[in-house]
Structures are given as structure tokens and as C-alpha cells.
mmCIF file with all atom_site columns, C-alpha atoms in Angstrom:
data_model
loop_
_atom_site.group_PDB
_atom_site.id
_atom_site.type_symbol
_atom_site.label_atom_id
_atom_site.label_alt_id
_atom_site.label_comp_id
_atom_site.label_asym_id
_atom_site.label_entity_id
_atom_site.label_seq_id
_atom_site.pdbx_PDB_ins_code
_atom_site.Cartn_x
_atom_site.Cartn_y
_atom_site.Cartn_z
_atom_site.occupancy
_atom_site.B_iso_or_equiv
_atom_site.pdbx_formal_charge
_atom_site.auth_seq_id
_atom_site.auth_comp_id
_atom_site.auth_asym_id
_atom_site.auth_atom_id
_atom_site.pdbx_PDB_model_num
ATOM 1   C CA . MET A 1 1   ? 111.053 118.961 210.750 1.00 0.00 ? 1   MET A CA 1
ATOM 2   C CA . ARG A 1 2   ? 111.998 122.579 210.170 1.00 0.00 ? 2   ARG A CA 1
ATOM 3   C CA . LEU A 1 3   ? 114.387 123.534 207.310 1.00 0.00 ? 3   LEU A CA 1
ATOM 4   C CA . THR A 1 4   ? 117.058 126.156 207.733 1.00 0.00 ? 4   THR A CA 1
ATOM 5   C CA . SER A 1 5   ? 116.716 129.244 205.551 1.00 0.00 ? 5   SER A CA 1
ATOM 6   C CA . ALA A 1 6   ? 119.935 128.453 203.644 1.00 0.00 ? 6   ALA A CA 1
ATOM 7   C CA . PHE A 1 7   ? 118.676 124.950 202.847 1.00 0.00 ? 7   PHE A CA 1
ATOM 8   C CA . SER A 1 8   ? 115.285 126.380 201.868 1.00 0.00 ? 8   SER A CA 1
ATOM 9   C CA . ILE A 1 9   ? 116.925 128.835 199.500 1.00 0.00 ? 9   ILE A CA 1
ATOM 10  C CA . LEU A 1 10  ? 119.012 126.041 197.986 1.00 0.00 ? 10  LEU A CA 1
ATOM 11  C CA . CYS A 1 11  ? 115.915 123.883 197.459 1.00 0.00 ? 11  CYS A CA 1
ATOM 12  C CA . LEU A 1 12  ? 113.962 126.792 195.973 1.00 0.00 ? 12  LEU A CA 1
ATOM 13  C CA . SER A 1 13  ? 116.875 127.612 193.686 1.00 0.00 ? 13  SER A CA 1
ATOM 14  C CA . ALA A 1 14  ? 117.083 124.003 192.487 1.00 0.00 ? 14  ALA A CA 1
ATOM 15  C CA . ALA A 1 15  ? 113.347 123.908 191.901 1.00 0.00 ? 15  ALA A CA 1
ATOM 16  C CA . LEU A 1 16  ? 113.498 127.093 189.832 1.00 0.00 ? 16  LEU A CA 1
ATOM 17  C CA . GLY A 1 17  ? 116.436 125.794 187.809 1.00 0.00 ? 17  GLY A CA 1
ATOM 18  C CA . THR A 1 18  ? 118.969 128.352 188.995 1.00 0.00 ? 18  THR A CA 1
ATOM 19  C CA . ALA A 1 19  ? 122.398 127.609 190.419 1.00 0.00 ? 19  ALA A CA 1
ATOM 20  C CA . PHE A 1 20  ? 124.756 129.273 192.818 1.00 0.00 ? 20  PHE A CA 1
ATOM 21  C CA . ALA A 1 21  ? 127.948 130.488 191.141 1.00 0.00 ? 21  ALA A CA 1
ATOM 22  C CA . ALA A 1 22  ? 131.248 129.141 192.378 1.00 0.00 ? 22  ALA A CA 1
ATOM 23  C CA . SER A 1 23  ? 133.552 131.628 194.040 1.00 0.00 ? 23  SER A CA 1
ATOM 24  C CA . PRO A 1 24  ? 135.697 133.567 191.541 1.00 0.00 ? 24  PRO A CA 1
ATOM 25  C CA . VAL A 1 25  ? 138.678 133.578 193.959 1.00 0.00 ? 25  VAL A CA 1
ATOM 26  C CA . HIS A 1 26  ? 140.935 130.764 195.108 1.00 0.00 ? 26  HIS A CA 1
ATOM 27  C CA . THR A 1 27  ? 143.817 131.012 197.580 1.00 0.00 ? 27  THR A CA 1
ATOM 28  C CA . SER A 1 28  ? 146.511 128.390 198.077 1.00 0.00 ? 28  SER A CA 1
ATOM 29  C CA . GLY A 1 29  ? 149.389 129.630 200.219 1.00 0.00 ? 29  GLY A CA 1
ATOM 30  C CA . HIS A 1 30  ? 150.788 132.719 198.468 1.00 0.00 ? 30  HIS A CA 1
ATOM 31  C CA . ALA A 1 31  ? 149.090 131.824 195.171 1.00 0.00 ? 31  ALA A CA 1
ATOM 32  C CA . VAL A 1 32  ? 145.783 133.476 194.307 1.00 0.00 ? 32  VAL A CA 1
ATOM 33  C CA . THR A 1 33  ? 143.626 132.770 191.270 1.00 0.00 ? 33  THR A CA 1
ATOM 34  C CA . LEU A 1 34  ? 140.982 135.262 190.167 1.00 0.00 ? 34  LEU A CA 1
ATOM 35  C CA . ASP A 1 35  ? 138.337 134.164 187.674 1.00 0.00 ? 35  ASP A CA 1
ATOM 36  C CA . LEU A 1 36  ? 137.606 137.458 185.936 1.00 0.00 ? 36  LEU A CA 1
ATOM 37  C CA . ILE A 1 37  ? 134.567 137.199 183.674 1.00 0.00 ? 37  ILE A CA 1
ATOM 38  C CA . SER A 1 38  ? 133.750 140.010 181.311 1.00 0.00 ? 38  SER A CA 1
ATOM 39  C CA . GLY A 1 39  ? 130.200 140.506 180.079 1.00 0.00 ? 39  GLY A CA 1
ATOM 40  C CA . GLN A 1 40  ? 128.667 138.132 182.622 1.00 0.00 ? 40  GLN A CA 1
ATOM 41  C CA . GLY A 1 41  ? 124.944 138.557 182.138 1.00 0.00 ? 41  GLY A CA 1
ATOM 42  C CA . THR A 1 42  ? 123.150 141.730 181.183 1.00 0.00 ? 42  THR A CA 1
ATOM 43  C CA . ALA A 1 43  ? 124.114 144.004 184.091 1.00 0.00 ? 43  ALA A CA 1
ATOM 44  C CA . ASN A 1 44  ? 125.061 147.450 182.747 1.00 0.00 ? 44  ASN A CA 1
ATOM 45  C CA . GLY A 1 45  ? 124.264 146.325 179.205 1.00 0.00 ? 45  GLY A CA 1
ATOM 46  C CA . GLY A 1 46  ? 127.000 143.667 179.394 1.00 0.00 ? 46  GLY A CA 1
ATOM 47  C CA . LEU A 1 47  ? 129.707 146.191 180.342 1.00 0.00 ? 47  LEU A CA 1
ATOM 48  C CA . ASN A 1 48  ? 130.663 144.408 183.570 1.00 0.00 ? 48  ASN A CA 1
ATOM 49  C CA . PHE A 1 49  ? 133.154 142.129 185.293 1.00 0.00 ? 49  PHE A CA 1
ATOM 50  C CA . ASN A 1 50  ? 131.593 139.236 187.218 1.00 0.00 ? 50  ASN A CA 1
ATOM 51  C CA . GLY A 1 51  ? 128.316 141.159 187.098 1.00 0.00 ? 51  GLY A CA 1
ATOM 52  C CA . GLY A 1 52  ? 129.851 144.242 188.764 1.00 0.00 ? 52  GLY A CA 1
ATOM 53  C CA . PHE A 1 53  ? 130.192 147.670 187.196 1.00 0.00 ? 53  PHE A CA 1
ATOM 54  C CA . LYS A 1 54  ? 130.973 151.256 188.205 1.00 0.00 ? 54  LYS A CA 1
ATOM 55  C CA . GLY A 1 55  ? 133.017 149.951 191.132 1.00 0.00 ? 55  GLY A CA 1
ATOM 56  C CA . SER A 1 56  ? 130.196 147.882 192.652 1.00 0.00 ? 56  SER A CA 1
ATOM 57  C CA . LYS A 1 57  ? 132.361 144.773 193.251 1.00 0.00 ? 57  LYS A CA 1
ATOM 58  C CA . THR A 1 58  ? 135.797 144.290 194.824 1.00 0.00 ? 58  THR A CA 1
ATOM 59  C CA . PHE A 1 59  ? 138.455 141.600 194.649 1.00 0.00 ? 59  PHE A CA 1
ATOM 60  C CA . THR A 1 60  ? 140.767 141.643 197.698 1.00 0.00 ? 60  THR A CA 1
ATOM 61  C CA . VAL A 1 61  ? 144.173 139.948 197.512 1.00 0.00 ? 61  VAL A CA 1
ATOM 62  C CA . PRO A 1 62  ? 146.824 139.566 200.247 1.00 0.00 ? 62  PRO A CA 1
ATOM 63  C CA . LEU A 1 63  ? 149.979 141.622 199.720 1.00 0.00 ? 63  LEU A CA 1
ATOM 64  C CA . GLY A 1 64  ? 152.797 139.497 198.292 1.00 0.00 ? 64  GLY A CA 1
ATOM 65  C CA . SER A 1 65  ? 150.530 137.059 196.484 1.00 0.00 ? 65  SER A CA 1
ATOM 66  C CA . VAL A 1 66  ? 151.349 135.655 193.085 1.00 0.00 ? 66  VAL A CA 1
ATOM 67  C CA . VAL A 1 67  ? 148.092 136.384 191.275 1.00 0.00 ? 67  VAL A CA 1
ATOM 68  C CA . THR A 1 68  ? 146.860 134.454 188.255 1.00 0.00 ? 68  THR A CA 1
ATOM 69  C CA . VAL A 1 69  ? 143.952 136.053 186.434 1.00 0.00 ? 69  VAL A CA 1
ATOM 70  C CA . ASN A 1 70  ? 141.864 133.662 184.357 1.00 0.00 ? 70  ASN A CA 1
ATOM 71  C CA . PHE A 1 71  ? 140.177 136.177 182.060 1.00 0.00 ? 71  PHE A CA 1
ATOM 72  C CA . GLN A 1 72  ? 137.139 135.043 180.075 1.00 0.00 ? 72  GLN A CA 1
ATOM 73  C CA . ASN A 1 73  ? 134.938 137.070 177.747 1.00 0.00 ? 73  ASN A CA 1
ATOM 74  C CA . MET A 1 74  ? 131.336 135.870 178.015 1.00 0.00 ? 74  MET A CA 1
ATOM 75  C CA . GLY A 1 75  ? 129.934 139.084 176.523 1.00 0.00 ? 75  GLY A CA 1
ATOM 76  C CA . THR A 1 76  ? 128.650 139.766 173.042 1.00 0.00 ? 76  THR A CA 1
ATOM 77  C CA . LEU A 1 77  ? 131.320 142.467 172.514 1.00 0.00 ? 77  LEU A CA 1
ATOM 78  C CA . ALA A 1 78  ? 135.117 142.307 172.660 1.00 0.00 ? 78  ALA A CA 1
ATOM 79  C CA . HIS A 1 79  ? 136.475 143.029 176.168 1.00 0.00 ? 79  HIS A CA 1
ATOM 80  C CA . SER A 1 80  ? 139.835 143.389 177.888 1.00 0.00 ? 80  SER A CA 1
ATOM 81  C CA . PHE A 1 81  ? 141.170 144.259 181.327 1.00 0.00 ? 81  PHE A CA 1
ATOM 82  C CA . VAL A 1 82  ? 143.897 146.413 182.823 1.00 0.00 ? 82  VAL A CA 1
ATOM 83  C CA . ILE A 1 83  ? 144.719 146.639 186.522 1.00 0.00 ? 83  ILE A CA 1
ATOM 84  C CA . ARG A 1 84  ? 145.454 150.319 187.093 1.00 0.00 ? 84  ARG A CA 1
ATOM 85  C CA . LYS A 1 85  ? 146.078 152.471 190.158 1.00 0.00 ? 85  LYS A CA 1
ATOM 86  C CA . GLY A 1 86  ? 142.979 153.638 192.036 1.00 0.00 ? 86  GLY A CA 1
ATOM 87  C CA . GLY A 1 87  ? 141.940 157.237 192.550 1.00 0.00 ? 87  GLY A CA 1
ATOM 88  C CA . THR A 1 88  ? 139.966 159.158 189.954 1.00 0.00 ? 88  THR A CA 1
ATOM 89  C CA . VAL A 1 89  ? 137.228 157.072 188.315 1.00 0.00 ? 89  VAL A CA 1
ATOM 90  C CA . PRO A 1 90  ? 138.734 155.614 185.129 1.00 0.00 ? 90  PRO A CA 1
ATOM 91  C CA . THR A 1 91  ? 137.431 156.689 181.736 1.00 0.00 ? 91  THR A CA 1
ATOM 92  C CA . ASP A 1 92  ? 139.866 154.569 179.710 1.00 0.00 ? 92  ASP A CA 1
ATOM 93  C CA . ALA A 1 93  ? 142.883 152.265 180.068 1.00 0.00 ? 93  ALA A CA 1
ATOM 94  C CA . ASP A 1 94  ? 145.649 150.775 177.984 1.00 0.00 ? 94  ASP A CA 1
ATOM 95  C CA . ALA A 1 95  ? 148.621 148.507 178.672 1.00 0.00 ? 95  ALA A CA 1
ATOM 96  C CA . THR A 1 96  ? 150.806 151.448 179.733 1.00 0.00 ? 96  THR A CA 1
ATOM 97  C CA . ASP A 1 97  ? 148.385 152.063 182.642 1.00 0.00 ? 97  ASP A CA 1
ATOM 98  C CA . ALA A 1 98  ? 149.055 148.611 184.172 1.00 0.00 ? 98  ALA A CA 1
ATOM 99  C CA . ALA A 1 99  ? 150.076 148.960 187.822 1.00 0.00 ? 99  ALA A CA 1
ATOM 100 C CA . PHE A 1 100 ? 151.988 145.646 187.699 1.00 0.00 ? 100 PHE A CA 1
ATOM 101 C CA . PRO A 1 101 ? 153.943 144.073 184.842 1.00 0.00 ? 101 PRO A CA 1
ATOM 102 C CA . ALA A 1 102 ? 151.651 141.766 182.816 1.00 0.00 ? 102 ALA A CA 1
ATOM 103 C CA . ALA A 1 103 ? 148.496 142.856 184.712 1.00 0.00 ? 103 ALA A CA 1
ATOM 104 C CA . TYR A 1 104 ? 146.411 143.196 181.554 1.00 0.00 ? 104 TYR A CA 1
ATOM 105 C CA . ALA A 1 105 ? 145.015 141.138 178.684 1.00 0.00 ? 105 ALA A CA 1
ATOM 106 C CA . PRO A 1 106 ? 145.067 140.769 175.783 1.00 0.00 ? 106 PRO A CA 1
ATOM 107 C CA . MET A 1 107 ? 148.291 142.275 174.468 1.00 0.00 ? 107 MET A CA 1
ATOM 108 C CA . LYS A 1 108 ? 146.243 144.682 172.325 1.00 0.00 ? 108 LYS A CA 1
ATOM 109 C CA . VAL A 1 109 ? 144.034 145.919 175.166 1.00 0.00 ? 109 VAL A CA 1
ATOM 110 C CA . GLU A 1 110 ? 142.079 148.316 172.956 1.00 0.00 ? 110 GLU A CA 1
ATOM 111 C CA . ALA A 1 111 ? 141.048 145.467 170.600 1.00 0.00 ? 111 ALA A CA 1
ATOM 112 C CA . GLY A 1 112 ? 139.960 143.131 173.419 1.00 0.00 ? 112 GLY A CA 1
ATOM 113 C CA . LEU A 1 113 ? 139.231 139.425 173.342 1.00 0.00 ? 113 LEU A CA 1
ATOM 114 C CA . LYS A 1 114 ? 136.435 138.144 171.137 1.00 0.00 ? 114 LYS A CA 1
ATOM 115 C CA . THR A 1 115 ? 133.360 136.465 172.613 1.00 0.00 ? 115 THR A CA 1
ATOM 116 C CA . GLY A 1 116 ? 134.125 133.103 174.217 1.00 0.00 ? 116 GLY A CA 1
ATOM 117 C CA . MET A 1 117 ? 137.891 133.589 174.315 1.00 0.00 ? 117 MET A CA 1
ATOM 118 C CA . THR A 1 118 ? 140.046 133.219 177.433 1.00 0.00 ? 118 THR A CA 1
ATOM 119 C CA . GLN A 1 119 ? 143.507 134.335 178.476 1.00 0.00 ? 119 GLN A CA 1
ATOM 120 C CA . LYS A 1 120 ? 145.606 133.757 181.593 1.00 0.00 ? 120 LYS A CA 1
ATOM 121 C CA . VAL A 1 121 ? 148.120 136.256 183.042 1.00 0.00 ? 121 VAL A CA 1
ATOM 122 C CA . THR A 1 122 ? 150.182 136.188 186.232 1.00 0.00 ? 122 THR A CA 1
ATOM 123 C CA . PHE A 1 123 ? 151.666 139.033 188.263 1.00 0.00 ? 123 PHE A CA 1
ATOM 124 C CA . LYS A 1 124 ? 153.074 139.635 191.740 1.00 0.00 ? 124 LYS A CA 1
ATOM 125 C CA . ALA A 1 125 ? 150.860 141.775 194.020 1.00 0.00 ? 125 ALA A CA 1
ATOM 126 C CA . ASN A 1 126 ? 153.833 143.519 195.598 1.00 0.00 ? 126 ASN A CA 1
ATOM 127 C CA . LYS A 1 127 ? 152.328 146.991 196.191 1.00 0.00 ? 127 LYS A CA 1
ATOM 128 C CA . ALA A 1 128 ? 149.523 147.421 198.736 1.00 0.00 ? 128 ALA A CA 1
ATOM 129 C CA . GLY A 1 129 ? 146.757 149.795 197.778 1.00 0.00 ? 129 GLY A CA 1
ATOM 130 C CA . ALA A 1 130 ? 143.534 150.414 195.896 1.00 0.00 ? 130 ALA A CA 1
ATOM 131 C CA . TYR A 1 131 ? 143.326 149.630 192.183 1.00 0.00 ? 131 TYR A CA 1
ATOM 132 C CA . TYR A 1 132 ? 140.750 149.410 189.432 1.00 0.00 ? 132 TYR A CA 1
ATOM 133 C CA . ILE A 1 133 ? 140.146 146.540 187.035 1.00 0.00 ? 133 ILE A CA 1
ATOM 134 C CA . VAL A 1 134 ? 139.164 148.384 183.862 1.00 0.00 ? 134 VAL A CA 1
ATOM 135 C CA . CYS A 1 135 ? 138.094 147.332 180.370 1.00 0.00 ? 135 CYS A CA 1
ATOM 136 C CA . GLY A 1 136 ? 140.431 148.986 177.855 1.00 0.00 ? 136 GLY A CA 1
ATOM 137 C CA . VAL A 1 137 ? 138.165 148.653 174.829 1.00 0.00 ? 137 VAL A CA 1
ATOM 138 C CA . PRO A 1 138 ? 137.363 152.261 173.847 1.00 0.00 ? 138 PRO A CA 1
ATOM 139 C CA . GLY A 1 139 ? 134.187 153.522 175.529 1.00 0.00 ? 139 GLY A CA 1
ATOM 140 C CA . HIS A 1 140 ? 133.781 150.593 177.926 1.00 0.00 ? 140 HIS A CA 1
ATOM 141 C CA . ALA A 1 141 ? 135.392 152.193 181.010 1.00 0.00 ? 141 ALA A CA 1
ATOM 142 C CA . MET A 1 142 ? 133.481 155.406 180.351 1.00 0.00 ? 142 MET A CA 1
ATOM 143 C CA . GLY A 1 143 ? 130.357 153.235 180.187 1.00 0.00 ? 143 GLY A CA 1
ATOM 144 C CA . GLY A 1 144 ? 131.095 151.888 183.677 1.00 0.00 ? 144 GLY A CA 1
ATOM 145 C CA . GLN A 1 145 ? 133.052 148.687 183.008 1.00 0.00 ? 145 GLN A CA 1
ATOM 146 C CA . TYR A 1 146 ? 135.353 148.816 186.008 1.00 0.00 ? 146 TYR A CA 1
ATOM 147 C CA . ILE A 1 147 ? 135.457 147.228 189.453 1.00 0.00 ? 147 ILE A CA 1
ATOM 148 C CA . HIS A 1 148 ? 137.907 147.442 192.369 1.00 0.00 ? 148 HIS A CA 1
ATOM 149 C CA . LEU A 1 149 ? 140.968 145.448 193.378 1.00 0.00 ? 149 LEU A CA 1
ATOM 150 C CA . VAL A 1 150 ? 142.499 145.885 196.833 1.00 0.00 ? 150 VAL A CA 1
ATOM 151 C CA . ILE A 1 151 ? 145.973 144.581 197.595 1.00 0.00 ? 151 ILE A CA 1
ATOM 152 C CA . SER A 1 152 ? 145.745 144.242 201.386 1.00 0.00 ? 152 SER A CA 1
ATOM 153 C CA . LYS A 1 153 ? 148.454 144.137 204.057 1.00 0.00 ? 153 LYS A CA 1
ATOM 154 C CA . THR A 1 154 ? 146.037 142.425 206.478 1.00 0.00 ? 154 THR A CA 1
ATOM 155 C CA . ALA A 1 155 ? 144.026 139.955 204.326 1.00 0.00 ? 155 ALA A CA 1
ATOM 156 C CA . ARG A 1 156 ? 145.039 136.315 204.735 1.00 0.00 ? 156 ARG A CA 1
ATOM 157 C CA . THR A 1 157 ? 142.974 134.969 201.830 1.00 0.00 ? 157 THR A CA 1
ATOM 158 C CA . ALA A 1 158 ? 141.543 136.440 198.654 1.00 0.00 ? 158 ALA A CA 1
ATOM 159 C CA . SER A 1 159 ? 137.884 137.440 198.504 1.00 0.00 ? 159 SER A CA 1
ATOM 160 C CA . PHE A 1 160 ? 135.238 138.888 196.208 1.00 0.00 ? 160 PHE A CA 1
ATOM 161 C CA . ASN A 1 161 ? 132.403 141.077 197.442 1.00 0.00 ? 161 ASN A CA 1
#
């Protein structure tokens, strides 16, 4: 009997003791949940979101969604996030840069959340366009801790690539 390549990869992964990560996006009607993990692994020296840095990953959300961000700091440093308008590569961010009301955490963005802490925020994705998710702890954005967020007129479900 011949195994499919996906099944083979799954078996090899199980044998090596690694696991596939669950999707960090969930869509239910007009509600979208994003699991935003800061400092996940060692990519970019821990200055990353869900392993992405310097814009290498993108969350896409349908226009009009009510977005809940479950923010978790798994890094060894304090981290935060701010959703800010796209364009020029970000070198910093604070709460006043938020493109949507409440689209940042924690309240003191520059201080960040300590290791192991979590925070949940909710906002309405009511403006289509390109945005950045940026760490507001001083030096982190300049070090590459930012990824993309697209609020899409055509997407039907949220995704992460």
C-alpha cells in the first residue's frame, strides 16, 4: 500500500516528536479571531509575531468583521502590538498610531506584556486596506518585529500566510 505524501509527512513528524501548529485564525460569520503570538520561537532573535518578521507573514480579514485578537507573549522580552496603517516600513508604534479604536495591547504599548502574559482586544475592521501589526516596545519594530494585516473587500474568511 502506498502512503500519500501528506500522510507520510504527518507520520514522520510524529516520529520526530514535532507537531503541526493549529491555525491562528478562526472565522465564524462576521466574527474573526486572530491568535497573535509574540516571540514565537527564535526567528529574528525572538522579535516576531507567529514566527514572522519584517513583513514575512500576513493575516487577511474580511471587511466588516468584528476582530478579536488573542495576544500572547511567548518571548523572553516584553512585547506589545499596534495595528497601524500600511505604507512606509514601521520603525516604531504607540497607541496613537492605532488604525482602529482598541487595536493595540497592552494599554502601555511601550512597556509591553511580560513573558507568558495574554490580553484580548476587539475592534471592527471597517476600513479596507493594508496595515502593519507592529511591536511598540522601543527598538522592536526597528529590529523587524512587524507583519502585515490586510482588511479585504473580497475575502470571505480570515487567513494567515
